[in-house]
mmCIF file of C-alpha atoms and ligand atoms in Angstrom:
data_model
loop_
_atom_site.group_PDB
_atom_site.id
_atom_site.type_symbol
_atom_site.label_atom_id
_atom_site.label_comp_id
_atom_site.label_asym_id
_atom_site.label_seq_id
_atom_site.Cartn_x
_atom_site.Cartn_y
_atom_site.Cartn_z
ATOM 1 C CA MET A 1 -31.681 -6.230 -9.197
ATOM 2 C CA GLU A 2 -29.159 -8.567 -10.759
ATOM 3 C CA GLU A 3 -28.652 -5.997 -13.454
ATOM 4 C CA THR A 4 -28.120 -3.157 -11.005
ATOM 5 C CA LYS A 5 -25.482 -5.147 -9.163
ATOM 6 C CA LYS A 6 -23.733 -6.010 -12.410
ATOM 7 C CA SER A 7 -23.629 -2.460 -13.683
ATOM 8 C CA LEU A 8 -22.178 -1.259 -10.372
ATOM 9 C CA LEU A 9 -19.484 -3.904 -10.516
ATOM 10 C CA ASP A 10 -18.536 -2.965 -14.030
ATOM 11 C CA ASP A 11 -17.821 0.631 -13.075
ATOM 12 C CA SER A 12 -14.157 1.320 -12.528
ATOM 13 C CA PHE A 13 -15.062 3.795 -9.809
ATOM 14 C CA THR A 14 -18.033 3.150 -7.547
ATOM 15 C CA SER A 15 -18.004 4.780 -4.155
ATOM 16 C CA ALA A 16 -19.183 2.997 -1.017
ATOM 17 C CA MET A 17 -21.791 5.785 -0.631
ATOM 18 C CA THR A 18 -23.212 4.991 -4.066
ATOM 19 C CA LEU A 19 -23.597 1.327 -3.101
ATOM 20 C CA THR A 20 -25.239 2.145 0.237
ATOM 21 C CA ASN A 21 -27.576 4.687 -1.352
ATOM 22 C CA SER A 22 -28.619 2.201 -4.013
ATOM 23 C CA GLY A 23 -29.634 -0.219 -1.233
ATOM 24 C CA VAL A 24 -27.464 -3.205 -2.190
ATOM 25 C CA PRO A 25 -28.465 -6.136 0.060
ATOM 26 C CA GLN A 26 -24.942 -7.608 -0.063
ATOM 27 C CA VAL A 27 -21.473 -6.224 -0.589
ATOM 28 C CA PRO A 28 -20.083 -6.845 -4.095
ATOM 29 C CA ASP A 29 -17.470 -9.616 -4.232
ATOM 30 C CA ARG A 30 -14.519 -7.260 -4.313
ATOM 31 C CA TYR A 31 -15.280 -6.206 -0.706
ATOM 32 C CA VAL A 32 -15.370 -9.724 0.706
ATOM 33 C CA LEU A 33 -12.300 -10.414 2.846
ATOM 34 C CA PRO A 34 -10.604 -13.815 3.073
ATOM 35 C CA PRO A 35 -11.983 -15.550 6.209
ATOM 36 C CA SER A 36 -8.785 -15.041 8.247
ATOM 37 C CA GLN A 37 -8.994 -11.256 7.764
ATOM 38 C CA ARG A 38 -12.658 -10.804 8.633
ATOM 39 C CA PRO A 39 -13.415 -8.720 11.686
ATOM 40 C CA ALA A 40 -15.360 -11.610 13.283
ATOM 41 C CA LEU A 41 -17.500 -9.129 15.141
ATOM 42 C CA GLY A 42 -17.993 -10.243 18.711
ATOM 43 C CA SER A 43 -16.457 -13.662 18.226
ATOM 44 C CA THR A 44 -13.133 -15.409 18.065
ATOM 45 C CA SER A 45 -11.468 -16.340 14.816
ATOM 46 C CA LEU A 46 -8.139 -17.944 14.036
ATOM 47 C CA GLY A 47 -6.412 -16.866 17.185
ATOM 48 C CA THR A 48 -7.333 -13.198 16.988
ATOM 49 C CA THR A 49 -10.014 -12.041 19.345
ATOM 50 C CA THR A 50 -11.758 -8.748 19.635
ATOM 51 C CA THR A 51 -11.890 -7.626 23.201
ATOM 52 C CA GLU A 52 -13.556 -4.876 25.110
ATOM 53 C CA THR A 53 -12.106 -5.713 28.498
ATOM 54 C CA THR A 54 -8.797 -3.888 28.042
ATOM 55 C CA THR A 55 -8.967 -0.390 29.482
ATOM 56 C CA LEU A 56 -7.395 2.077 27.106
ATOM 57 C CA PRO A 57 -5.751 5.226 28.454
ATOM 58 C CA VAL A 58 -7.605 8.548 28.612
ATOM 59 C CA ILE A 59 -5.499 11.597 29.460
ATOM 60 C CA ASP A 60 -6.743 14.963 30.718
ATOM 61 C CA LEU A 61 -4.569 17.391 28.731
ATOM 62 C CA SER A 62 -5.597 20.477 30.707
ATOM 63 C CA LEU A 63 -3.396 19.155 33.532
ATOM 64 C CA LEU A 64 -0.297 19.623 31.339
ATOM 65 C CA HIS A 65 -0.619 23.348 31.948
ATOM 66 C CA GLN A 66 -0.577 22.988 35.739
ATOM 67 C CA PRO A 67 3.088 23.070 36.782
ATOM 68 C CA SER A 68 2.557 20.810 39.800
ATOM 69 C CA LEU A 69 0.799 18.140 37.708
ATOM 70 C CA ARG A 70 2.722 18.263 34.430
ATOM 71 C CA SER A 71 5.230 15.562 35.342
ATOM 72 C CA ARG A 72 2.411 13.205 36.334
ATOM 73 C CA VAL A 73 0.728 13.689 32.942
ATOM 74 C CA ILE A 74 4.051 13.216 31.131
ATOM 75 C CA HIS A 75 4.405 9.925 33.000
ATOM 76 C CA GLU A 76 0.887 8.859 31.919
ATOM 77 C CA ILE A 77 1.784 9.718 28.309
ATOM 78 C CA ASN A 78 4.988 7.680 28.599
ATOM 79 C CA MET A 79 3.059 4.652 29.872
ATOM 80 C CA ALA A 80 0.374 4.936 27.169
ATOM 81 C CA CYS A 81 2.931 5.318 24.364
ATOM 82 C CA LYS A 82 4.982 2.344 25.574
ATOM 83 C CA GLU A 83 2.011 0.079 26.154
ATOM 84 C CA PHE A 84 -0.226 0.951 23.185
ATOM 85 C CA GLY A 85 1.203 3.763 21.018
ATOM 86 C CA PHE A 86 -2.242 5.190 21.572
ATOM 87 C CA PHE A 87 -4.331 7.271 23.989
ATOM 88 C CA GLN A 88 -7.440 9.405 24.000
ATOM 89 C CA VAL A 89 -7.326 13.021 25.190
ATOM 90 C CA ILE A 90 -10.017 15.041 26.936
ATOM 91 C CA ASN A 91 -9.946 18.757 27.762
ATOM 92 C CA HIS A 92 -7.705 19.186 24.722
ATOM 93 C CA GLY A 93 -8.712 22.791 24.097
ATOM 94 C CA ILE A 94 -10.489 22.417 20.720
ATOM 95 C CA PRO A 95 -14.003 23.853 21.199
ATOM 96 C CA SER A 96 -16.864 21.417 20.580
ATOM 97 C CA SER A 97 -18.413 23.908 18.122
ATOM 98 C CA VAL A 98 -15.289 23.722 15.914
ATOM 99 C CA VAL A 99 -15.507 19.921 15.960
ATOM 100 C CA LYS A 100 -19.233 19.894 15.216
ATOM 101 C CA ASP A 101 -18.901 22.387 12.346
ATOM 102 C CA ALA A 102 -16.169 20.282 10.740
ATOM 103 C CA LEU A 103 -18.282 17.113 10.973
ATOM 104 C CA ASP A 104 -21.293 18.969 9.525
ATOM 105 C CA ALA A 105 -19.221 20.226 6.577
ATOM 106 C CA ALA A 106 -17.925 16.699 5.929
ATOM 107 C CA THR A 107 -21.488 15.328 5.970
ATOM 108 C CA LEU A 108 -22.520 17.925 3.381
ATOM 109 C CA PHE A 109 -19.508 17.084 1.239
ATOM 110 C CA PHE A 110 -20.171 13.334 1.153
ATOM 111 C CA ASP A 111 -23.874 13.972 0.441
ATOM 112 C CA LEU A 112 -23.029 15.913 -2.740
ATOM 113 C CA PRO A 113 -23.885 14.306 -6.089
ATOM 114 C CA VAL A 114 -21.174 11.909 -7.261
ATOM 115 C CA GLU A 115 -20.298 14.093 -10.286
ATOM 116 C CA GLU A 116 -19.395 16.976 -8.000
ATOM 117 C CA LYS A 117 -17.096 14.857 -5.846
ATOM 118 C CA MET A 118 -15.534 13.265 -8.938
ATOM 119 C CA ARG A 119 -14.024 16.654 -9.832
ATOM 120 C CA LEU A 120 -11.378 15.871 -7.211
ATOM 121 C CA VAL A 121 -10.960 12.134 -7.809
ATOM 122 C CA SER A 122 -7.428 10.818 -8.210
ATOM 123 C CA ALA A 123 -5.538 7.547 -7.826
ATOM 124 C CA ASN A 124 -2.219 9.442 -7.593
ATOM 125 C CA VAL A 125 -1.060 9.404 -3.965
ATOM 126 C CA HIS A 126 1.172 12.434 -4.587
ATOM 127 C CA GLU A 127 -1.844 14.639 -5.332
ATOM 128 C CA PRO A 128 -2.263 17.211 -2.519
ATOM 129 C CA VAL A 129 -6.084 17.094 -2.715
ATOM 130 C CA ARG A 130 -7.758 13.848 -3.577
ATOM 131 C CA TYR A 131 -11.192 12.244 -3.390
ATOM 132 C CA GLY A 132 -11.388 8.474 -3.513
ATOM 133 C CA THR A 133 -12.867 5.240 -2.286
ATOM 134 C CA SER A 134 -11.347 2.164 -0.590
ATOM 135 C CA LEU A 135 -7.569 2.739 -0.244
ATOM 136 C CA ASN A 136 -6.873 3.169 -3.927
ATOM 137 C CA HIS A 137 -9.714 2.122 -6.213
ATOM 138 C CA SER A 138 -7.440 1.534 -9.179
ATOM 139 C CA THR A 139 -5.002 -0.876 -7.503
ATOM 140 C CA ASP A 140 -6.739 -2.496 -4.497
ATOM 141 C CA ARG A 141 -7.245 -6.231 -4.792
ATOM 142 C CA VAL A 142 -9.713 -6.234 -1.910
ATOM 143 C CA HIS A 143 -11.803 -3.099 -1.519
ATOM 144 C CA TYR A 144 -12.695 -1.318 1.696
ATOM 145 C CA TRP A 145 -16.036 0.236 2.602
ATOM 146 C CA ARG A 146 -14.784 3.805 2.794
ATOM 147 C CA ASP A 147 -14.942 7.035 0.815
ATOM 148 C CA PHE A 148 -12.523 9.836 1.604
ATOM 149 C CA ILE A 149 -11.301 13.284 0.778
ATOM 150 C CA LYS A 150 -7.689 13.965 1.737
ATOM 151 C CA HIS A 151 -5.968 17.307 1.628
ATOM 152 C CA TYR A 152 -2.699 18.851 2.657
ATOM 153 C CA SER A 153 -3.559 21.297 5.400
ATOM 154 C CA HIS A 154 -0.435 23.057 6.673
ATOM 155 C CA PRO A 155 0.416 25.825 6.120
ATOM 156 C CA LEU A 156 -3.258 26.429 5.457
ATOM 157 C CA PRO A 157 -2.966 29.453 3.067
ATOM 158 C CA LYS A 158 -0.775 27.354 0.752
ATOM 159 C CA TRP A 159 -3.396 24.656 0.240
ATOM 160 C CA ILE A 160 -6.872 25.862 1.128
ATOM 161 C CA ASP A 161 -7.701 27.248 -2.338
ATOM 162 C CA MET A 162 -7.394 23.715 -3.716
ATOM 163 C CA TRP A 163 -9.875 22.269 -1.200
ATOM 164 C CA PRO A 164 -13.471 21.479 -2.190
ATOM 165 C CA SER A 165 -15.440 24.642 -2.962
ATOM 166 C CA ASN A 166 -18.636 22.702 -2.303
ATOM 167 C CA PRO A 167 -20.294 22.815 0.169
ATOM 168 C CA PRO A 168 -19.478 26.547 0.388
ATOM 169 C CA CYS A 169 -18.793 26.327 4.159
ATOM 170 C CA TYR A 170 -16.226 23.527 3.776
ATOM 171 C CA LYS A 171 -13.036 25.595 3.567
ATOM 172 C CA GLU A 172 -13.871 27.773 6.542
ATOM 173 C CA LYS A 173 -15.176 25.049 8.840
ATOM 174 C CA VAL A 174 -12.675 22.318 8.083
ATOM 175 C CA GLY A 175 -9.918 24.976 7.945
ATOM 176 C CA LYS A 176 -10.669 26.046 11.523
ATOM 177 C CA TYR A 177 -10.523 22.452 12.704
ATOM 178 C CA ALA A 178 -7.254 21.831 10.812
ATOM 179 C CA GLU A 179 -5.598 24.865 12.390
ATOM 180 C CA ALA A 180 -6.782 23.901 15.868
ATOM 181 C CA THR A 181 -5.437 20.359 15.380
ATOM 182 C CA HIS A 182 -2.078 21.730 14.300
ATOM 183 C CA VAL A 183 -1.794 23.749 17.513
ATOM 184 C CA LEU A 184 -2.794 20.705 19.575
ATOM 185 C CA HIS A 185 -0.298 18.460 17.790
ATOM 186 C CA LYS A 186 2.576 20.793 18.726
ATOM 187 C CA GLN A 187 1.666 20.506 22.423
ATOM 188 C CA LEU A 188 1.453 16.728 22.114
ATOM 189 C CA ILE A 189 4.804 16.416 20.339
ATOM 190 C CA GLU A 190 6.428 18.541 23.061
ATOM 191 C CA ALA A 191 4.953 16.349 25.783
ATOM 192 C CA ILE A 192 5.932 13.141 23.974
ATOM 193 C CA ALA A 193 9.517 14.403 23.448
ATOM 194 C CA GLU A 194 9.655 15.203 27.162
ATOM 195 C CA SER A 195 8.325 11.736 27.986
ATOM 196 C CA LEU A 196 11.286 10.269 26.053
ATOM 197 C CA GLY A 197 13.766 12.395 27.988
ATOM 198 C CA LEU A 198 14.448 14.635 24.968
ATOM 199 C CA GLU A 199 14.459 18.431 24.943
ATOM 200 C CA LYS A 200 10.910 19.815 24.867
ATOM 201 C CA ASN A 201 11.763 21.638 21.658
ATOM 202 C CA TYR A 202 13.388 18.657 19.913
ATOM 203 C CA LEU A 203 12.953 19.131 16.100
ATOM 204 C CA GLN A 204 10.750 22.145 16.824
ATOM 205 C CA GLU A 205 11.589 23.982 13.602
ATOM 206 C CA GLU A 206 10.922 20.944 11.397
ATOM 207 C CA ILE A 207 7.663 20.322 13.229
ATOM 208 C CA GLU A 208 6.529 23.929 12.742
ATOM 209 C CA GLU A 209 7.207 23.614 9.001
ATOM 210 C CA GLY A 210 5.952 20.048 8.911
ATOM 211 C CA SER A 211 3.262 18.563 6.773
ATOM 212 C CA GLN A 212 -0.302 17.893 7.842
ATOM 213 C CA VAL A 213 -2.554 15.649 5.784
ATOM 214 C CA MET A 214 -6.206 15.701 6.769
ATOM 215 C CA ALA A 215 -7.979 12.497 5.758
ATOM 216 C CA VAL A 216 -11.725 12.970 6.035
ATOM 217 C CA ASN A 217 -13.247 9.490 5.995
ATOM 218 C CA CYS A 218 -16.839 8.403 5.450
ATOM 219 C CA TYR A 219 -17.895 4.836 6.245
ATOM 220 C CA PRO A 220 -21.505 4.440 5.076
ATOM 221 C CA ALA A 221 -23.779 1.817 6.641
ATOM 222 C CA CYS A 222 -22.675 -1.549 5.248
ATOM 223 C CA PRO A 223 -25.016 -4.483 4.543
ATOM 224 C CA GLU A 224 -22.431 -7.126 5.552
ATOM 225 C CA PRO A 225 -20.160 -5.712 8.272
ATOM 226 C CA ALA A 226 -18.894 -9.139 9.408
ATOM 227 C CA ILE A 227 -17.076 -9.864 6.130
ATOM 228 C CA ALA A 228 -15.818 -6.405 5.130
ATOM 229 C CA LEU A 229 -13.723 -3.636 6.689
ATOM 230 C CA GLY A 230 -13.606 0.155 6.383
ATOM 231 C CA MET A 231 -9.798 0.120 6.490
ATOM 232 C CA PRO A 232 -7.384 -2.830 6.723
ATOM 233 C CA PRO A 233 -4.792 -3.219 9.503
ATOM 234 C CA HIS A 234 -2.072 -0.572 9.056
ATOM 235 C CA SER A 235 0.027 1.948 10.901
ATOM 236 C CA ASP A 236 0.200 5.606 9.869
ATOM 237 C CA PHE A 237 3.427 7.044 8.380
ATOM 238 C CA SER A 238 3.024 10.173 10.527
ATOM 239 C CA SER A 239 4.793 11.186 13.693
ATOM 240 C CA LEU A 240 1.389 11.350 15.254
ATOM 241 C CA THR A 241 -2.196 11.242 14.081
ATOM 242 C CA ILE A 242 -5.034 13.054 15.817
ATOM 243 C CA LEU A 243 -8.279 11.249 15.108
ATOM 244 C CA LEU A 244 -11.807 12.478 15.560
ATOM 245 C CA GLN A 245 -14.548 9.838 15.257
ATOM 246 C CA SER A 246 -18.315 10.387 15.139
ATOM 247 C CA SER A 247 -19.059 6.918 16.570
ATOM 248 C CA GLN A 248 -17.278 3.688 17.466
ATOM 249 C CA GLY A 249 -15.516 1.720 14.743
ATOM 250 C CA LEU A 250 -11.769 1.952 15.297
ATOM 251 C CA GLN A 251 -9.854 -1.031 16.681
ATOM 252 C CA ILE A 252 -6.211 -1.156 17.751
ATOM 253 C CA MET A 253 -3.930 -4.151 18.109
ATOM 254 C CA ASP A 254 -2.465 -4.713 21.570
ATOM 255 C CA HIS A 255 0.805 -6.391 22.603
ATOM 256 C CA ASN A 256 -0.796 -9.821 22.450
ATOM 257 C CA LYS A 257 -2.045 -9.193 18.920
ATOM 258 C CA ASN A 258 -5.632 -8.954 20.102
ATOM 259 C CA TRP A 259 -7.918 -6.396 18.549
ATOM 260 C CA VAL A 260 -9.267 -3.918 21.065
ATOM 261 C CA ARG A 261 -12.310 -1.777 20.311
ATOM 262 C CA VAL A 262 -11.676 1.900 20.930
ATOM 263 C CA PRO A 263 -14.646 3.250 22.872
ATOM 264 C CA TYR A 264 -16.376 6.365 21.631
ATOM 265 C CA ILE A 265 -15.967 9.096 24.240
ATOM 266 C CA GLU A 266 -18.008 12.240 23.637
ATOM 267 C CA GLY A 267 -15.703 15.227 23.132
ATOM 268 C CA ALA A 268 -12.488 13.186 23.201
ATOM 269 C CA LEU A 269 -9.852 12.981 20.467
ATOM 270 C CA ILE A 270 -7.655 9.978 19.744
ATOM 271 C CA VAL A 271 -3.865 10.224 19.528
ATOM 272 C CA GLN A 272 -2.026 7.506 17.592
ATOM 273 C CA LEU A 273 1.742 7.216 17.210
ATOM 274 C CA GLY A 274 2.898 6.713 13.638
ATOM 275 C CA ASP A 275 6.009 5.277 11.956
ATOM 276 C CA GLN A 276 7.965 8.561 12.166
ATOM 277 C CA MET A 277 7.661 8.444 15.956
ATOM 278 C CA GLU A 278 8.738 4.808 16.062
ATOM 279 C CA VAL A 279 11.868 5.709 14.097
ATOM 280 C CA MET A 280 12.586 8.922 16.021
ATOM 281 C CA SER A 281 12.304 7.093 19.359
ATOM 282 C CA ASN A 282 14.535 4.300 18.018
ATOM 283 C CA GLY A 283 11.745 1.819 18.736
ATOM 284 C CA ILE A 284 11.152 2.797 22.383
ATOM 285 C CA TYR A 285 7.661 3.736 21.188
ATOM 286 C CA LYS A 286 5.966 1.732 18.425
ATOM 287 C CA SER A 287 3.446 2.942 15.870
ATOM 288 C CA VAL A 288 0.019 1.500 16.608
ATOM 289 C CA ILE A 289 -1.566 -0.991 14.192
ATOM 290 C CA HIS A 290 -5.226 -0.183 13.716
ATOM 291 C CA ARG A 291 -8.184 -1.031 11.477
ATOM 292 C CA VAL A 292 -11.722 0.213 10.955
ATOM 293 C CA THR A 293 -14.856 -1.895 11.251
ATOM 294 C CA VAL A 294 -18.145 -0.886 9.659
ATOM 295 C CA ASN A 295 -21.713 -1.352 10.827
ATOM 296 C CA LYS A 296 -25.148 -1.995 9.430
ATOM 297 C CA ASP A 297 -26.987 1.014 10.792
ATOM 298 C CA VAL A 298 -25.111 4.286 10.850
ATOM 299 C CA ARG A 299 -22.739 6.214 8.699
ATOM 300 C CA ARG A 300 -19.500 6.866 10.560
ATOM 301 C CA LEU A 301 -17.292 9.866 9.875
ATOM 302 C CA SER A 302 -13.731 10.441 10.974
ATOM 303 C CA PHE A 303 -11.046 13.088 10.571
ATOM 304 C CA ALA A 304 -7.542 11.651 10.686
ATOM 305 C CA SER A 305 -5.013 14.485 10.894
ATOM 306 C CA LEU A 306 -1.608 13.044 10.027
ATOM 307 C CA HIS A 307 1.281 15.208 11.182
ATOM 308 C CA SER A 308 4.812 14.605 9.985
ATOM 309 C CA LEU A 309 8.094 16.327 9.189
ATOM 310 C CA PRO A 310 8.175 18.248 5.871
ATOM 311 C CA LEU A 311 7.612 16.111 2.741
ATOM 312 C CA HIS A 312 11.294 15.606 1.906
ATOM 313 C CA LYS A 313 12.804 15.826 5.389
ATOM 314 C CA LYS A 314 14.238 12.514 6.566
ATOM 315 C CA ILE A 315 13.540 11.415 10.117
ATOM 316 C CA SER A 316 16.106 9.298 11.909
ATOM 317 C CA PRO A 317 16.503 7.921 15.436
ATOM 318 C CA ALA A 318 17.353 10.653 17.989
ATOM 319 C CA ALA A 319 21.084 10.376 18.808
ATOM 320 C CA LYS A 320 20.392 10.505 22.537
ATOM 321 C CA LEU A 321 18.050 7.510 22.310
ATOM 322 C CA VAL A 322 20.477 5.489 20.192
ATOM 323 C CA ASN A 323 23.538 5.953 22.355
ATOM 324 C CA GLY A 324 22.058 5.946 25.836
ATOM 325 C CA ASN A 325 25.083 5.025 27.930
ATOM 326 C CA ASN A 326 26.818 3.354 25.057
ATOM 327 C CA ASP A 327 28.632 5.412 22.409
ATOM 328 C CA ASN A 328 28.941 2.445 20.055
ATOM 329 C CA ALA A 329 25.230 1.637 19.881
ATOM 330 C CA GLU A 330 23.662 1.363 16.429
ATOM 331 C CA PRO A 331 20.330 2.882 15.415
ATOM 332 C CA ALA A 332 17.573 0.276 15.039
ATOM 333 C CA TYR A 333 16.077 1.964 11.927
ATOM 334 C CA GLY A 334 17.212 3.669 8.759
ATOM 335 C CA GLU A 335 15.916 7.153 7.979
ATOM 336 C CA PHE A 336 12.878 8.019 5.836
ATOM 337 C CA SER A 337 10.737 10.934 4.683
ATOM 338 C CA PHE A 338 7.003 11.267 4.042
ATOM 339 C CA ASN A 339 7.871 11.292 0.325
ATOM 340 C CA ASP A 340 9.741 7.966 0.674
ATOM 341 C CA PHE A 341 6.556 6.520 2.166
ATOM 342 C CA LEU A 342 4.482 7.801 -0.778
ATOM 343 C CA GLU A 343 6.952 6.262 -3.229
ATOM 344 C CA TYR A 344 6.698 2.963 -1.356
ATOM 345 C CA ILE A 345 2.906 2.791 -1.426
ATOM 346 C CA SER A 346 2.808 3.789 -5.113
ATOM 347 C CA SER A 347 4.672 0.657 -6.097
ATOM 348 C CA ASN A 348 4.142 -1.866 -3.274
ATOM 349 C CA ASP A 349 1.259 -3.579 -1.592
ATOM 350 C CA PHE A 350 1.617 -2.050 1.860
ATOM 351 C CA ILE A 351 -0.928 -4.456 3.291
ATOM 352 C CA GLN A 352 1.372 -7.391 2.509
ATOM 353 C CA GLN A 353 4.418 -5.705 3.991
ATOM 354 C CA ARG A 354 4.392 -2.749 6.366
ATOM 355 C CA PHE A 355 6.568 0.161 5.280
ATOM 356 C CA ILE A 356 8.296 0.378 8.686
ATOM 357 C CA ASP A 357 9.531 -3.200 8.324
ATOM 358 C CA THR A 358 11.469 -2.170 5.205
ATOM 359 C CA ILE A 359 13.589 0.339 7.153
ATOM 360 C CA LYS A 360 14.229 -1.737 10.282
ATOM 361 C CA LYS A 361 17.850 -2.743 10.698
ATOM 362 C CA SER A 362 18.080 -6.416 11.405
ATOM 363 C CA SER A 363 19.812 -7.054 14.722
ATOM 364 C CA PRO A 364 23.420 -8.218 14.374
HETATM 365 C C1 OGA B 1 -6.603 6.573 8.700
HETATM 366 C C2 OGA B 1 -7.318 5.828 9.755
HETATM 367 C C3 OGA B 1 -9.222 5.565 11.198
HETATM 368 C C4 OGA B 1 -10.681 5.893 11.226
HETATM 369 O O1 OGA B 1 -7.255 7.410 8.020
HETATM 370 O O2 OGA B 1 -5.381 6.346 8.538
HETATM 371 O O3 OGA B 1 -6.744 4.936 10.313
HETATM 372 O O4 OGA B 1 -11.291 5.624 12.257
HETATM 373 N N1 OGA B 1 -8.566 6.171 10.073
HETATM 374 O O5 OGA B 1 -11.182 6.416 10.249
HETATM 375 NI NI1 NI B 2 -4.637 5.081 10.065
#
């Protein structure tokens, strides 16, 4: 046993799946978080509590299409974005069969032999298709109990040939889900722009040509879920992220810096505001800080679809939201592109300092 553990630790790349499948009774040292960063499941630690009492917003999207109810839904979206930068959506229009097929294809992918998955391994964050473990196995100081495959997904014909060709159904099934998410994200962006008092078609062209990164995450059962995490606290660089989860595990940080468990709702999808939305709204909406806990019993899968402006297109605060009634007002943020974010994470520890904090203008 000792020997098995040692040989796993010596490998420069060992996926979380490999560790779970080999039946390790403990997580290797590199996964053990400093006490102040542990999820403290169900208990209080160092001023941060995990709570289940906060009710998180759930929005029925089908009502957006009913002219007499649209403004009420836009108001609900406004409240959710201001309060949490987060909401769940039901009746979102993506058929449950499309969702199920995508999850099935992901399960088959992660169950492939390691050698097959390693064909796509890369530590280069600029790579459009990339298999990996933790956040970045080659640079992480603390590791996270997650394996992933990420791929650019829009426009689909440009990227799909580079996606995994195993399992054979992967491209078709995950492709259908990616396209459906892209359609849904356009409706959400329109509604969010409206909720900010902007034109419904604000940045429409850039959004149509925008980038979509699909992160397919696998969090295998973990022997020590109280001292490890699947993903550390972070916000997404995107304008918005549409997240599909197969079971509970996501937590978001509320205004009081408490961690709130996001309940699993059958058939629902999660919408999270990212840094591009915080900048575009000039800080009226904030990107949501979130993390992923792991558990002892079940493997959890998620699809995080990160939508943003095109790779090199800079986003900046909307003029209307900067000036308001005051023509001399200054924007609260500098501009940035998805590519700027990639450059930042290639050479900085984004857990120590959030990217968005580097582009905030300090108040005069
Ligand atoms: C992400 C992410 C959450 C989850 O991929 O950026 O936050 O539940 N995922 O997997
Ligand atoms: Ni995220």
